[in-house]
Amino acid sequence: MSKYKIAWLPGDGVGVDVSDAAKIVLDRLALDAEYIHGDIGWEFWCTEGEALPQRTLDLMAGTDCAFFGAITSKGKDVADKELVPEIQGKGYVYRSPIVRMRQVLDLYVCLRPCKAYPGNPLNYKDGINLVIFRENTEGMYIGVEYAQVPEPFYAVKGMEKVPRDAAISLRAITPGSSERIVRAAFEFAVQHGRKRVTAVHKANVLRQTDAVFMEAARKVAAEYPGIQFDNANIDAMGMWLLKNPLNYDVIVTTNLFGDIVSDLCAQMVGGLGFGCSGNIGKNYAVFEPTHGSAPKYAGKYVVNPIATILAAKMMLDWLGEADKAAQLEGAVAAVIAEGKVRTYDMGGDSSTLDMARAIADKL
Ligand code: IPM
Ligand code: MG
């Protein structure tokens, strides 16, 4: 029996290409794992009305963690039309599989490291080495939205300010979820010798929800006197990050702000070809590149697999395979530094699999 069981969820589009690339390096590392393929992706929406079928969640329940590629999603009108005729008009509503996995499995930490590897021609500045902790289960992602304000809401004081023809989305921030994400950020800082944690919010406008987040953040920060703690508004953070990215270390924030700030930070270290995520809960985790499925490149094996390979590195760390994780990161860094093998985003013409093999050859 293998040491690990890993749910292997390539998804669709370039999710398949980059997962193949990750498999090349994991095989070269001889990770003692069984990879169990799970159905997930746009085709399952079209044929079953669910992009993440229950059988895949069941399969995941019997594994140590999951590795996810990418999947296509489309706007409501197109999505509804692409359902097979038998299930059209039956009330199926598209749900993002990754958001669902995060919530159903309570993967409350979204960990997004953004490191400028020396020699990457796409680096915005050398030396950037940020880590983002994004709350992954609540905030603007709870999925409670109304195309029109339900009439009973107007019985509540304050609601009269909301126009009758407004669509509304609810933002839920709890003390418990805020505390655990901030604690995860501080624990990471302690374990990895990081000096500073910055909490990002918009407490001057979102006076209730971000007051809850910031109160939790201050409370947890007080338990870690050895780590500097500061905070910034999300808008100012965008400016400061571009101006002085080296001033930041660990960033902790709510779900949507984390979504936004992590794309900004990923771009500073090479773009989505370098952005990787760990969706981590108490006993389970899902690792993925941050990018989407880029359908126009599907099956062409041209996209940069480094984000996905770095997600595999995060998975190795999480499994407790620190040596293999360090070897893999070293191999990625060496290939970037050498600059001989580069995918199109890096100005080269190497393929997805050339890049994976080059990294594997350094192991
Ligand atoms: C991300 C993505 C997802 C998100 C999408 C695909 C729903 O942008 O992981 O950052 O918004 O969280
Ligand atoms: Mg995003």
mmCIF file of C-alpha atoms and ligand atoms in Angstrom:
data_model
loop_
_atom_site.group_PDB
_atom_site.id
_atom_site.type_symbol
_atom_site.label_atom_id
_atom_site.label_comp_id
_atom_site.label_asym_id
_atom_site.label_seq_id
_atom_site.Cartn_x
_atom_site.Cartn_y
_atom_site.Cartn_z
ATOM 1 C CA MET A 1 0.000 0.000 0.000
ATOM 2 C CA SER A 2 1.225 3.503 -0.787
ATOM 3 C CA LYS A 3 2.017 5.929 1.994
ATOM 4 C CA TYR A 4 -0.403 8.541 0.641
ATOM 5 C CA LYS A 5 -3.656 8.566 -1.258
ATOM 6 C CA ILE A 6 -4.088 11.719 -3.310
ATOM 7 C CA ALA A 7 -7.303 12.693 -5.063
ATOM 8 C CA TRP A 8 -6.163 13.724 -8.527
ATOM 9 C CA LEU A 9 -8.536 16.301 -10.006
ATOM 10 C CA PRO A 10 -7.077 17.749 -13.223
ATOM 11 C CA GLY A 11 -10.399 19.324 -14.203
ATOM 12 C CA ASP A 12 -10.582 20.652 -17.742
ATOM 13 C CA GLY A 13 -8.881 23.128 -20.071
ATOM 14 C CA VAL A 14 -5.211 23.597 -19.263
ATOM 15 C CA GLY A 15 -5.898 22.008 -15.878
ATOM 16 C CA VAL A 16 -5.115 18.730 -17.633
ATOM 17 C CA ASP A 17 -1.876 20.036 -19.200
ATOM 18 C CA VAL A 18 -0.478 21.415 -15.952
ATOM 19 C CA SER A 19 -1.530 18.369 -13.921
ATOM 20 C CA ASP A 20 0.384 16.147 -16.360
ATOM 21 C CA ALA A 21 3.390 18.382 -15.765
ATOM 22 C CA ALA A 22 3.067 18.131 -11.982
ATOM 23 C CA LYS A 23 2.822 14.358 -12.253
ATOM 24 C CA ILE A 24 6.178 14.237 -14.068
ATOM 25 C CA VAL A 25 7.974 15.900 -11.159
ATOM 26 C CA LEU A 26 6.108 13.970 -8.455
ATOM 27 C CA ASP A 27 7.010 10.707 -10.192
ATOM 28 C CA ARG A 28 10.635 11.760 -10.455
ATOM 29 C CA LEU A 29 10.617 12.499 -6.725
ATOM 30 C CA ALA A 30 9.283 8.963 -6.255
ATOM 31 C CA LEU A 31 6.601 10.157 -3.869
ATOM 32 C CA ASP A 32 5.045 7.013 -2.416
ATOM 33 C CA ALA A 33 1.503 7.903 -3.413
ATOM 34 C CA GLU A 34 -1.519 6.488 -5.139
ATOM 35 C CA TYR A 35 -3.251 9.080 -7.317
ATOM 36 C CA ILE A 36 -6.974 8.538 -7.607
ATOM 37 C CA HIS A 37 -8.663 10.319 -10.475
ATOM 38 C CA GLY A 38 -11.817 12.260 -9.637
ATOM 39 C CA ASP A 39 -14.428 13.700 -12.008
ATOM 40 C CA ILE A 40 -14.634 17.486 -11.862
ATOM 41 C CA GLY A 41 -15.132 20.135 -14.510
ATOM 42 C CA TRP A 42 -17.349 21.804 -17.031
ATOM 43 C CA GLU A 43 -18.428 18.575 -18.775
ATOM 44 C CA PHE A 44 -20.032 17.361 -15.537
ATOM 45 C CA TRP A 45 -21.964 20.592 -15.269
ATOM 46 C CA CYS A 46 -23.224 20.087 -18.829
ATOM 47 C CA THR A 47 -24.165 16.442 -18.399
ATOM 48 C CA GLU A 48 -25.137 16.239 -14.714
ATOM 49 C CA GLY A 49 -25.803 19.814 -13.615
ATOM 50 C CA GLU A 50 -22.929 19.632 -11.115
ATOM 51 C CA ALA A 51 -19.300 20.407 -11.899
ATOM 52 C CA LEU A 52 -18.183 18.751 -8.645
ATOM 53 C CA PRO A 53 -20.272 15.566 -8.410
ATOM 54 C CA GLN A 54 -20.983 14.030 -5.029
ATOM 55 C CA ARG A 55 -19.040 10.892 -6.020
ATOM 56 C CA THR A 56 -15.916 13.043 -6.243
ATOM 57 C CA LEU A 57 -16.473 14.444 -2.749
ATOM 58 C CA ASP A 58 -16.959 10.840 -1.556
ATOM 59 C CA LEU A 59 -13.736 9.792 -3.246
ATOM 60 C CA MET A 60 -11.895 12.704 -1.629
ATOM 61 C CA ALA A 61 -13.127 11.569 1.788
ATOM 62 C CA GLY A 62 -10.955 8.467 1.424
ATOM 63 C CA THR A 63 -7.763 10.368 0.556
ATOM 64 C CA ASP A 64 -5.114 12.362 2.438
ATOM 65 C CA CYS A 65 -5.411 15.455 0.268
ATOM 66 C CA ALA A 66 -6.312 16.546 -3.237
ATOM 67 C CA PHE A 67 -4.495 18.049 -6.157
ATOM 68 C CA PHE A 68 -6.635 20.215 -8.418
ATOM 69 C CA GLY A 69 -5.836 21.622 -11.891
ATOM 70 C CA ALA A 70 -8.392 24.109 -13.156
ATOM 71 C CA ILE A 71 -11.898 24.191 -14.506
ATOM 72 C CA THR A 72 -13.882 26.297 -16.892
ATOM 73 C CA SER A 73 -16.786 28.383 -15.666
ATOM 74 C CA LYS A 74 -19.150 30.511 -17.730
ATOM 75 C CA GLY A 75 -21.821 33.149 -17.111
ATOM 76 C CA LYS A 76 -25.321 32.072 -16.146
ATOM 77 C CA ASP A 77 -26.940 32.393 -19.589
ATOM 78 C CA VAL A 78 -24.270 30.396 -21.393
ATOM 79 C CA ALA A 79 -24.055 27.859 -18.577
ATOM 80 C CA ASP A 80 -27.781 27.171 -18.711
ATOM 81 C CA LYS A 81 -27.744 26.736 -22.478
ATOM 82 C CA GLU A 82 -24.891 24.241 -22.368
ATOM 83 C CA LEU A 83 -26.788 21.801 -20.161
ATOM 84 C CA VAL A 84 -27.805 18.678 -22.080
ATOM 85 C CA PRO A 85 -31.474 18.977 -23.129
ATOM 86 C CA GLU A 86 -32.666 16.328 -20.635
ATOM 87 C CA ILE A 87 -31.690 18.453 -17.643
ATOM 88 C CA GLN A 88 -32.422 21.940 -18.975
ATOM 89 C CA GLY A 89 -34.934 23.992 -17.027
ATOM 90 C CA LYS A 90 -34.693 21.625 -14.027
ATOM 91 C CA GLY A 91 -33.382 24.353 -11.752
ATOM 92 C CA TYR A 92 -29.663 23.476 -11.775
ATOM 93 C CA VAL A 93 -27.515 26.382 -10.583
ATOM 94 C CA TYR A 94 -23.815 26.464 -11.384
ATOM 95 C CA ARG A 95 -21.590 26.457 -8.301
ATOM 96 C CA SER A 96 -17.865 26.999 -8.403
ATOM 97 C CA PRO A 97 -16.264 23.656 -7.449
ATOM 98 C CA ILE A 98 -13.260 25.230 -5.785
ATOM 99 C CA VAL A 99 -15.375 27.563 -3.669
ATOM 100 C CA ARG A 100 -17.572 24.594 -2.764
ATOM 101 C CA MET A 101 -14.620 22.415 -1.782
ATOM 102 C CA ARG A 102 -13.309 25.205 0.426
ATOM 103 C CA GLN A 103 -16.647 25.518 2.200
ATOM 104 C CA VAL A 104 -17.841 21.915 2.333
ATOM 105 C CA LEU A 105 -14.453 20.678 3.566
ATOM 106 C CA ASP A 106 -13.862 23.738 5.768
ATOM 107 C CA LEU A 107 -10.498 24.485 4.143
ATOM 108 C CA TYR A 108 -10.318 27.768 5.971
ATOM 109 C CA VAL A 109 -6.793 28.819 5.058
ATOM 110 C CA CYS A 110 -5.968 29.896 1.551
ATOM 111 C CA LEU A 111 -2.194 30.065 1.596
ATOM 112 C CA ARG A 112 -0.615 31.895 -1.334
ATOM 113 C CA PRO A 113 3.122 32.374 -1.342
ATOM 114 C CA CYS A 114 4.475 34.913 -3.845
ATOM 115 C CA LYS A 115 8.212 34.693 -4.294
ATOM 116 C CA ALA A 116 10.333 36.396 -6.963
ATOM 117 C CA TYR A 117 12.689 33.592 -8.012
ATOM 118 C CA PRO A 118 16.030 35.064 -9.107
ATOM 119 C CA GLY A 119 16.357 35.177 -12.876
ATOM 120 C CA ASN A 120 12.651 35.224 -13.633
ATOM 121 C CA PRO A 121 12.372 37.858 -16.383
ATOM 122 C CA LEU A 122 8.825 38.576 -15.234
ATOM 123 C CA ASN A 123 9.727 39.707 -11.724
ATOM 124 C CA TYR A 124 8.475 43.158 -10.917
ATOM 125 C CA LYS A 125 11.252 43.619 -8.382
ATOM 126 C CA ASP A 126 13.917 41.264 -7.085
ATOM 127 C CA GLY A 127 13.591 40.028 -3.545
ATOM 128 C CA ILE A 128 9.806 39.949 -3.245
ATOM 129 C CA ASN A 129 8.847 37.174 -0.860
ATOM 130 C CA LEU A 130 5.307 37.609 0.406
ATOM 131 C CA VAL A 131 2.890 35.109 1.840
ATOM 132 C CA ILE A 132 -0.846 35.707 1.749
ATOM 133 C CA PHE A 133 -3.294 34.168 4.185
ATOM 134 C CA ARG A 134 -6.752 34.552 2.727
ATOM 135 C CA GLU A 135 -9.814 33.547 4.754
ATOM 136 C CA ASN A 136 -11.377 30.869 2.593
ATOM 137 C CA THR A 137 -14.866 30.071 3.824
ATOM 138 C CA GLU A 138 -16.955 33.195 4.385
ATOM 139 C CA GLY A 139 -17.001 36.939 3.633
ATOM 140 C CA MET A 140 -18.373 37.809 0.200
ATOM 141 C CA TYR A 141 -18.217 34.151 -0.829
ATOM 142 C CA ILE A 142 -21.085 32.776 1.244
ATOM 143 C CA GLY A 143 -23.211 32.812 -1.883
ATOM 144 C CA VAL A 144 -26.172 34.589 -0.318
ATOM 145 C CA GLU A 145 -27.263 36.908 -3.084
ATOM 146 C CA TYR A 146 -30.559 38.201 -4.350
ATOM 147 C CA ALA A 147 -31.340 39.532 -7.798
ATOM 148 C CA GLN A 148 -33.983 41.614 -6.018
ATOM 149 C CA VAL A 149 -34.277 42.474 -2.370
ATOM 150 C CA PRO A 150 -36.758 40.043 -0.769
ATOM 151 C CA GLU A 151 -39.716 42.045 0.481
ATOM 152 C CA PRO A 152 -39.501 40.909 4.145
ATOM 153 C CA PHE A 153 -36.026 42.502 4.375
ATOM 154 C CA TYR A 154 -37.699 45.925 4.312
ATOM 155 C CA ALA A 155 -39.125 45.224 7.754
ATOM 156 C CA VAL A 156 -35.590 45.698 9.117
ATOM 157 C CA LYS A 157 -34.418 49.207 10.028
ATOM 158 C CA GLY A 158 -31.853 50.620 7.631
ATOM 159 C CA MET A 159 -33.004 48.528 4.692
ATOM 160 C CA GLU A 160 -35.075 51.460 3.400
ATOM 161 C CA LYS A 161 -31.747 52.811 2.065
ATOM 162 C CA VAL A 162 -31.576 49.917 -0.392
ATOM 163 C CA PRO A 163 -33.349 50.726 -3.672
ATOM 164 C CA ARG A 164 -36.140 48.336 -4.628
ATOM 165 C CA ASP A 165 -34.449 47.411 -7.880
ATOM 166 C CA ALA A 166 -31.066 46.655 -6.284
ATOM 167 C CA ALA A 167 -29.407 43.263 -6.399
ATOM 168 C CA ILE A 168 -27.699 42.514 -3.091
ATOM 169 C CA SER A 169 -24.879 40.257 -1.879
ATOM 170 C CA LEU A 170 -24.277 39.537 1.778
ATOM 171 C CA ARG A 171 -20.872 39.638 3.449
ATOM 172 C CA ALA A 172 -20.608 37.524 6.584
ATOM 173 C CA ILE A 173 -17.592 37.841 8.869
ATOM 174 C CA THR A 174 -17.477 35.868 12.108
ATOM 175 C CA PRO A 175 -15.088 36.296 15.039
ATOM 176 C CA GLY A 176 -14.234 32.585 14.952
ATOM 177 C CA SER A 177 -13.248 32.427 11.293
ATOM 178 C CA SER A 178 -11.352 35.695 11.595
ATOM 179 C CA GLU A 179 -9.415 34.448 14.591
ATOM 180 C CA ARG A 180 -8.408 31.163 13.041
ATOM 181 C CA ILE A 181 -7.102 32.692 9.818
ATOM 182 C CA VAL A 182 -5.138 35.351 11.704
ATOM 183 C CA ARG A 183 -3.762 32.697 14.036
ATOM 184 C CA ALA A 184 -2.697 30.604 11.051
ATOM 185 C CA ALA A 185 -0.828 33.633 9.692
ATOM 186 C CA PHE A 186 0.986 34.267 12.984
ATOM 187 C CA GLU A 187 1.818 30.596 13.471
ATOM 188 C CA PHE A 188 3.297 30.550 9.982
ATOM 189 C CA ALA A 189 5.310 33.667 10.798
ATOM 190 C CA VAL A 190 6.715 32.041 13.928
ATOM 191 C CA GLN A 191 7.525 28.755 12.182
ATOM 192 C CA HIS A 192 9.151 30.375 9.165
ATOM 193 C CA GLY A 193 11.038 33.189 10.848
ATOM 194 C CA ARG A 194 8.842 35.867 9.338
ATOM 195 C CA LYS A 195 8.951 39.254 11.044
ATOM 196 C CA ARG A 196 5.744 41.002 10.205
ATOM 197 C CA VAL A 197 2.045 40.321 9.743
ATOM 198 C CA THR A 198 -0.171 42.902 8.008
ATOM 199 C CA ALA A 199 -3.952 42.664 8.312
ATOM 200 C CA VAL A 200 -5.797 44.079 5.307
ATOM 201 C CA HIS A 201 -9.350 45.402 5.568
ATOM 202 C CA LYS A 202 -11.685 48.282 4.747
ATOM 203 C CA ALA A 203 -12.834 48.979 8.281
ATOM 204 C CA ASN A 204 -13.484 52.665 7.554
ATOM 205 C CA VAL A 205 -16.365 51.699 5.257
ATOM 206 C CA LEU A 206 -17.314 48.133 6.151
ATOM 207 C CA ARG A 207 -17.762 49.293 9.699
ATOM 208 C CA GLN A 208 -19.407 46.201 11.102
ATOM 209 C CA THR A 209 -17.876 43.285 9.272
ATOM 210 C CA ASP A 210 -14.309 44.553 9.221
ATOM 211 C CA ALA A 211 -14.572 45.679 12.845
ATOM 212 C CA VAL A 212 -15.131 42.013 13.664
ATOM 213 C CA PHE A 213 -12.158 40.976 11.548
ATOM 214 C CA MET A 214 -9.845 43.617 13.011
ATOM 215 C CA GLU A 215 -10.880 42.962 16.577
ATOM 216 C CA ALA A 216 -10.020 39.293 16.117
ATOM 217 C CA ALA A 217 -6.757 40.262 14.430
ATOM 218 C CA ARG A 218 -5.700 42.554 17.293
ATOM 219 C CA LYS A 219 -6.612 39.956 19.871
ATOM 220 C CA VAL A 220 -4.562 37.236 18.201
ATOM 221 C CA ALA A 221 -1.663 39.609 17.441
ATOM 222 C CA ALA A 222 -1.362 40.388 21.161
ATOM 223 C CA GLU A 223 -0.467 36.717 21.723
ATOM 224 C CA TYR A 224 2.575 37.075 19.444
ATOM 225 C CA PRO A 225 4.624 39.975 20.814
ATOM 226 C CA GLY A 226 7.682 38.787 18.859
ATOM 227 C CA ILE A 227 6.014 39.444 15.496
ATOM 228 C CA GLN A 228 5.340 42.975 14.274
ATOM 229 C CA PHE A 229 1.699 43.603 13.529
ATOM 230 C CA ASP A 230 0.212 46.355 11.443
ATOM 231 C CA ASN A 231 -2.801 46.898 9.228
ATOM 232 C CA ALA A 232 -3.793 48.659 6.041
ATOM 233 C CA ASN A 233 -6.902 49.443 4.064
ATOM 234 C CA ILE A 234 -7.234 47.266 0.960
ATOM 235 C CA ASP A 235 -7.038 50.247 -1.416
ATOM 236 C CA ALA A 236 -3.925 51.701 0.201
ATOM 237 C CA MET A 237 -2.441 48.215 0.283
ATOM 238 C CA GLY A 238 -2.654 48.055 -3.506
ATOM 239 C CA MET A 239 -0.564 51.217 -3.737
ATOM 240 C CA TRP A 240 1.904 50.272 -1.029
ATOM 241 C CA LEU A 241 2.465 46.828 -2.467
ATOM 242 C CA LEU A 242 3.405 48.278 -5.831
ATOM 243 C CA LYS A 243 5.534 50.994 -4.263
ATOM 244 C CA ASN A 244 7.345 49.009 -1.586
ATOM 245 C CA PRO A 245 6.704 45.292 -2.030
ATOM 246 C CA LEU A 246 9.786 44.453 0.021
ATOM 247 C CA ASN A 247 8.254 46.059 3.107
ATOM 248 C CA TYR A 248 5.674 43.305 3.390
ATOM 249 C CA ASP A 249 6.032 39.824 4.719
ATOM 250 C CA VAL A 250 2.855 37.962 5.749
ATOM 251 C CA ILE A 251 -0.511 39.416 4.722
ATOM 252 C CA VAL A 252 -3.758 38.240 6.282
ATOM 253 C CA THR A 253 -7.161 39.239 5.041
ATOM 254 C CA THR A 254 -10.778 38.338 4.372
ATOM 255 C CA ASN A 255 -11.922 36.260 1.417
ATOM 256 C CA LEU A 256 -12.557 38.751 -1.400
ATOM 257 C CA PHE A 257 -9.724 41.107 -0.462
ATOM 258 C CA GLY A 258 -7.452 38.074 -0.383
ATOM 259 C CA ASP A 259 -8.661 37.065 -3.829
ATOM 260 C CA ILE A 260 -7.779 40.498 -5.191
ATOM 261 C CA VAL A 261 -4.520 41.071 -3.383
ATOM 262 C CA SER A 262 -3.259 37.604 -4.291
ATOM 263 C CA ASP A 263 -3.602 38.302 -8.018
ATOM 264 C CA LEU A 264 -1.735 41.576 -7.554
ATOM 265 C CA CYS A 265 1.057 39.822 -5.678
ATOM 266 C CA ALA A 266 1.169 36.922 -8.156
ATOM 267 C CA GLN A 267 1.648 39.427 -10.979
ATOM 268 C CA MET A 268 4.607 40.962 -9.166
ATOM 269 C CA VAL A 269 6.398 37.606 -9.205
ATOM 270 C CA GLY A 270 5.629 36.577 -12.753
ATOM 271 C CA GLY A 271 1.885 36.416 -13.189
ATOM 272 C CA LEU A 272 -0.539 33.544 -12.936
ATOM 273 C CA GLY A 273 2.077 31.099 -14.204
ATOM 274 C CA PHE A 274 3.649 31.487 -10.768
ATOM 275 C CA GLY A 275 0.659 31.776 -8.434
ATOM 276 C CA CYS A 276 -0.064 28.682 -6.338
ATOM 277 C CA SER A 277 -2.565 27.998 -3.583
ATOM 278 C CA GLY A 278 -2.990 25.686 -0.689
ATOM 279 C CA ASN A 279 -6.560 25.411 0.574
ATOM 280 C CA ILE A 280 -5.927 24.008 4.000
ATOM 281 C CA GLY A 281 -8.219 22.814 6.773
ATOM 282 C CA LYS A 282 -7.613 20.908 9.985
ATOM 283 C CA ASN A 283 -7.255 17.466 8.404
ATOM 284 C CA TYR A 284 -7.514 17.947 4.672
ATOM 285 C CA ALA A 285 -6.135 20.208 1.987
ATOM 286 C CA VAL A 286 -6.519 20.914 -1.715
ATOM 287 C CA PHE A 287 -3.558 22.260 -3.682
ATOM 288 C CA GLU A 288 -3.980 24.122 -6.971
ATOM 289 C CA PRO A 289 -2.488 26.675 -9.299
ATOM 290 C CA THR A 290 -4.356 29.972 -8.897
ATOM 291 C CA HIS A 291 -4.966 30.391 -12.620
ATOM 292 C CA GLY A 292 -8.066 29.336 -14.510
ATOM 293 C CA SER A 293 -8.556 26.791 -17.274
ATOM 294 C CA ALA A 294 -7.601 29.057 -20.226
ATOM 295 C CA PRO A 295 -9.767 27.008 -22.635
ATOM 296 C CA LYS A 296 -8.119 28.432 -25.760
ATOM 297 C CA TYR A 297 -4.823 26.836 -24.738
ATOM 298 C CA ALA A 298 -6.369 23.529 -23.619
ATOM 299 C CA GLY A 299 -4.394 20.513 -24.737
ATOM 300 C CA LYS A 300 -1.767 22.663 -26.480
ATOM 301 C CA TYR A 301 0.738 22.178 -23.655
ATOM 302 C CA VAL A 302 2.012 25.737 -23.871
ATOM 303 C CA VAL A 303 1.083 27.231 -20.503
ATOM 304 C CA ASN A 304 3.585 27.585 -17.707
ATOM 305 C CA PRO A 305 3.298 24.692 -15.240
ATOM 306 C CA ILE A 306 5.442 26.336 -12.556
ATOM 307 C CA ALA A 307 2.410 27.498 -10.542
ATOM 308 C CA THR A 308 1.132 23.923 -10.491
ATOM 309 C CA ILE A 309 4.544 22.481 -9.689
ATOM 310 C CA LEU A 310 4.873 24.952 -6.809
ATOM 311 C CA ALA A 311 1.423 23.799 -5.651
ATOM 312 C CA ALA A 312 2.869 20.274 -5.606
ATOM 313 C CA LYS A 313 5.723 21.629 -3.498
ATOM 314 C CA MET A 314 3.187 23.040 -1.041
ATOM 315 C CA MET A 315 1.448 19.678 -0.961
ATOM 316 C CA LEU A 316 4.728 17.936 -0.121
ATOM 317 C CA ASP A 317 5.311 20.373 2.737
ATOM 318 C CA TRP A 318 1.809 19.779 4.049
ATOM 319 C CA LEU A 319 2.243 15.991 3.860
ATOM 320 C CA GLY A 320 5.396 16.332 5.957
ATOM 321 C CA GLU A 321 7.749 15.582 3.030
ATOM 322 C CA ALA A 322 9.920 18.603 3.747
ATOM 323 C CA ASP A 323 13.024 17.209 2.003
ATOM 324 C CA LYS A 324 11.193 16.468 -1.216
ATOM 325 C CA ALA A 325 9.494 19.878 -1.038
ATOM 326 C CA ALA A 326 12.831 21.632 -0.643
ATOM 327 C CA GLN A 327 14.370 19.599 -3.478
ATOM 328 C CA LEU A 328 11.488 20.494 -5.736
ATOM 329 C CA GLU A 329 11.654 24.180 -4.970
ATOM 330 C CA GLY A 330 15.417 24.088 -5.520
ATOM 331 C CA ALA A 331 14.871 22.473 -8.925
ATOM 332 C CA VAL A 332 12.287 25.094 -9.923
ATOM 333 C CA ALA A 333 14.617 27.881 -8.783
ATOM 334 C CA ALA A 334 17.540 26.355 -10.704
ATOM 335 C CA VAL A 335 15.600 26.095 -13.978
ATOM 336 C CA ILE A 336 14.379 29.686 -13.628
ATOM 337 C CA ALA A 337 17.866 30.940 -12.799
ATOM 338 C CA GLU A 338 19.407 29.132 -15.771
ATOM 339 C CA GLY A 339 16.854 30.650 -18.115
ATOM 340 C CA LYS A 340 17.313 28.015 -20.829
ATOM 341 C CA VAL A 341 13.839 26.552 -20.609
ATOM 342 C CA ARG A 342 11.121 29.181 -20.691
ATOM 343 C CA THR A 343 7.436 28.967 -21.572
ATOM 344 C CA TYR A 344 5.857 31.635 -23.778
ATOM 345 C CA ASP A 345 4.839 33.870 -20.850
ATOM 346 C CA MET A 346 8.534 34.033 -19.903
ATOM 347 C CA GLY A 347 9.527 34.948 -23.451
ATOM 348 C CA GLY A 348 10.530 31.437 -24.561
ATOM 349 C CA ASP A 349 9.010 28.681 -26.624
ATOM 350 C CA SER A 350 9.369 25.676 -24.375
ATOM 351 C CA SER A 351 6.282 23.583 -23.801
ATOM 352 C CA THR A 352 4.511 22.804 -20.551
ATOM 353 C CA LEU A 353 6.101 19.361 -20.503
ATOM 354 C CA ASP A 354 9.589 20.639 -21.498
ATOM 355 C CA MET A 355 9.444 22.818 -18.404
ATOM 356 C CA ALA A 356 8.315 19.910 -16.230
ATOM 357 C CA ARG A 357 11.063 17.646 -17.578
ATOM 358 C CA ALA A 358 13.694 20.334 -17.100
ATOM 359 C CA ILE A 359 12.634 20.662 -13.470
ATOM 360 C CA ALA A 360 12.534 16.890 -13.045
ATOM 361 C CA ASP A 361 16.053 16.636 -14.488
ATOM 362 C CA LYS A 362 17.343 18.896 -11.702
ATOM 363 C CA LEU A 363 16.012 16.583 -9.028
HETATM 364 C C1 IPM B 1 -9.146 32.051 -6.878
HETATM 365 C C2 IPM B 1 -10.168 32.164 -7.982
HETATM 366 C C3 IPM B 1 -11.524 31.698 -7.448
HETATM 367 C C4 IPM B 1 -11.920 32.635 -6.318
HETATM 368 C C5 IPM B 1 -12.613 31.597 -8.529
HETATM 369 C C6 IPM B 1 -12.232 30.615 -9.599
HETATM 370 C C7 IPM B 1 -13.967 31.265 -7.965
HETATM 371 O O1 IPM B 1 -10.222 33.457 -8.464
HETATM 372 O O2 IPM B 1 -8.924 30.941 -6.382
HETATM 373 O O3 IPM B 1 -8.543 33.064 -6.540
HETATM 374 O O4 IPM B 1 -12.549 33.670 -6.561
HETATM 375 O O5 IPM B 1 -11.594 32.328 -5.186
HETATM 376 MG MG MG B 2 -8.726 34.721 -7.652
#
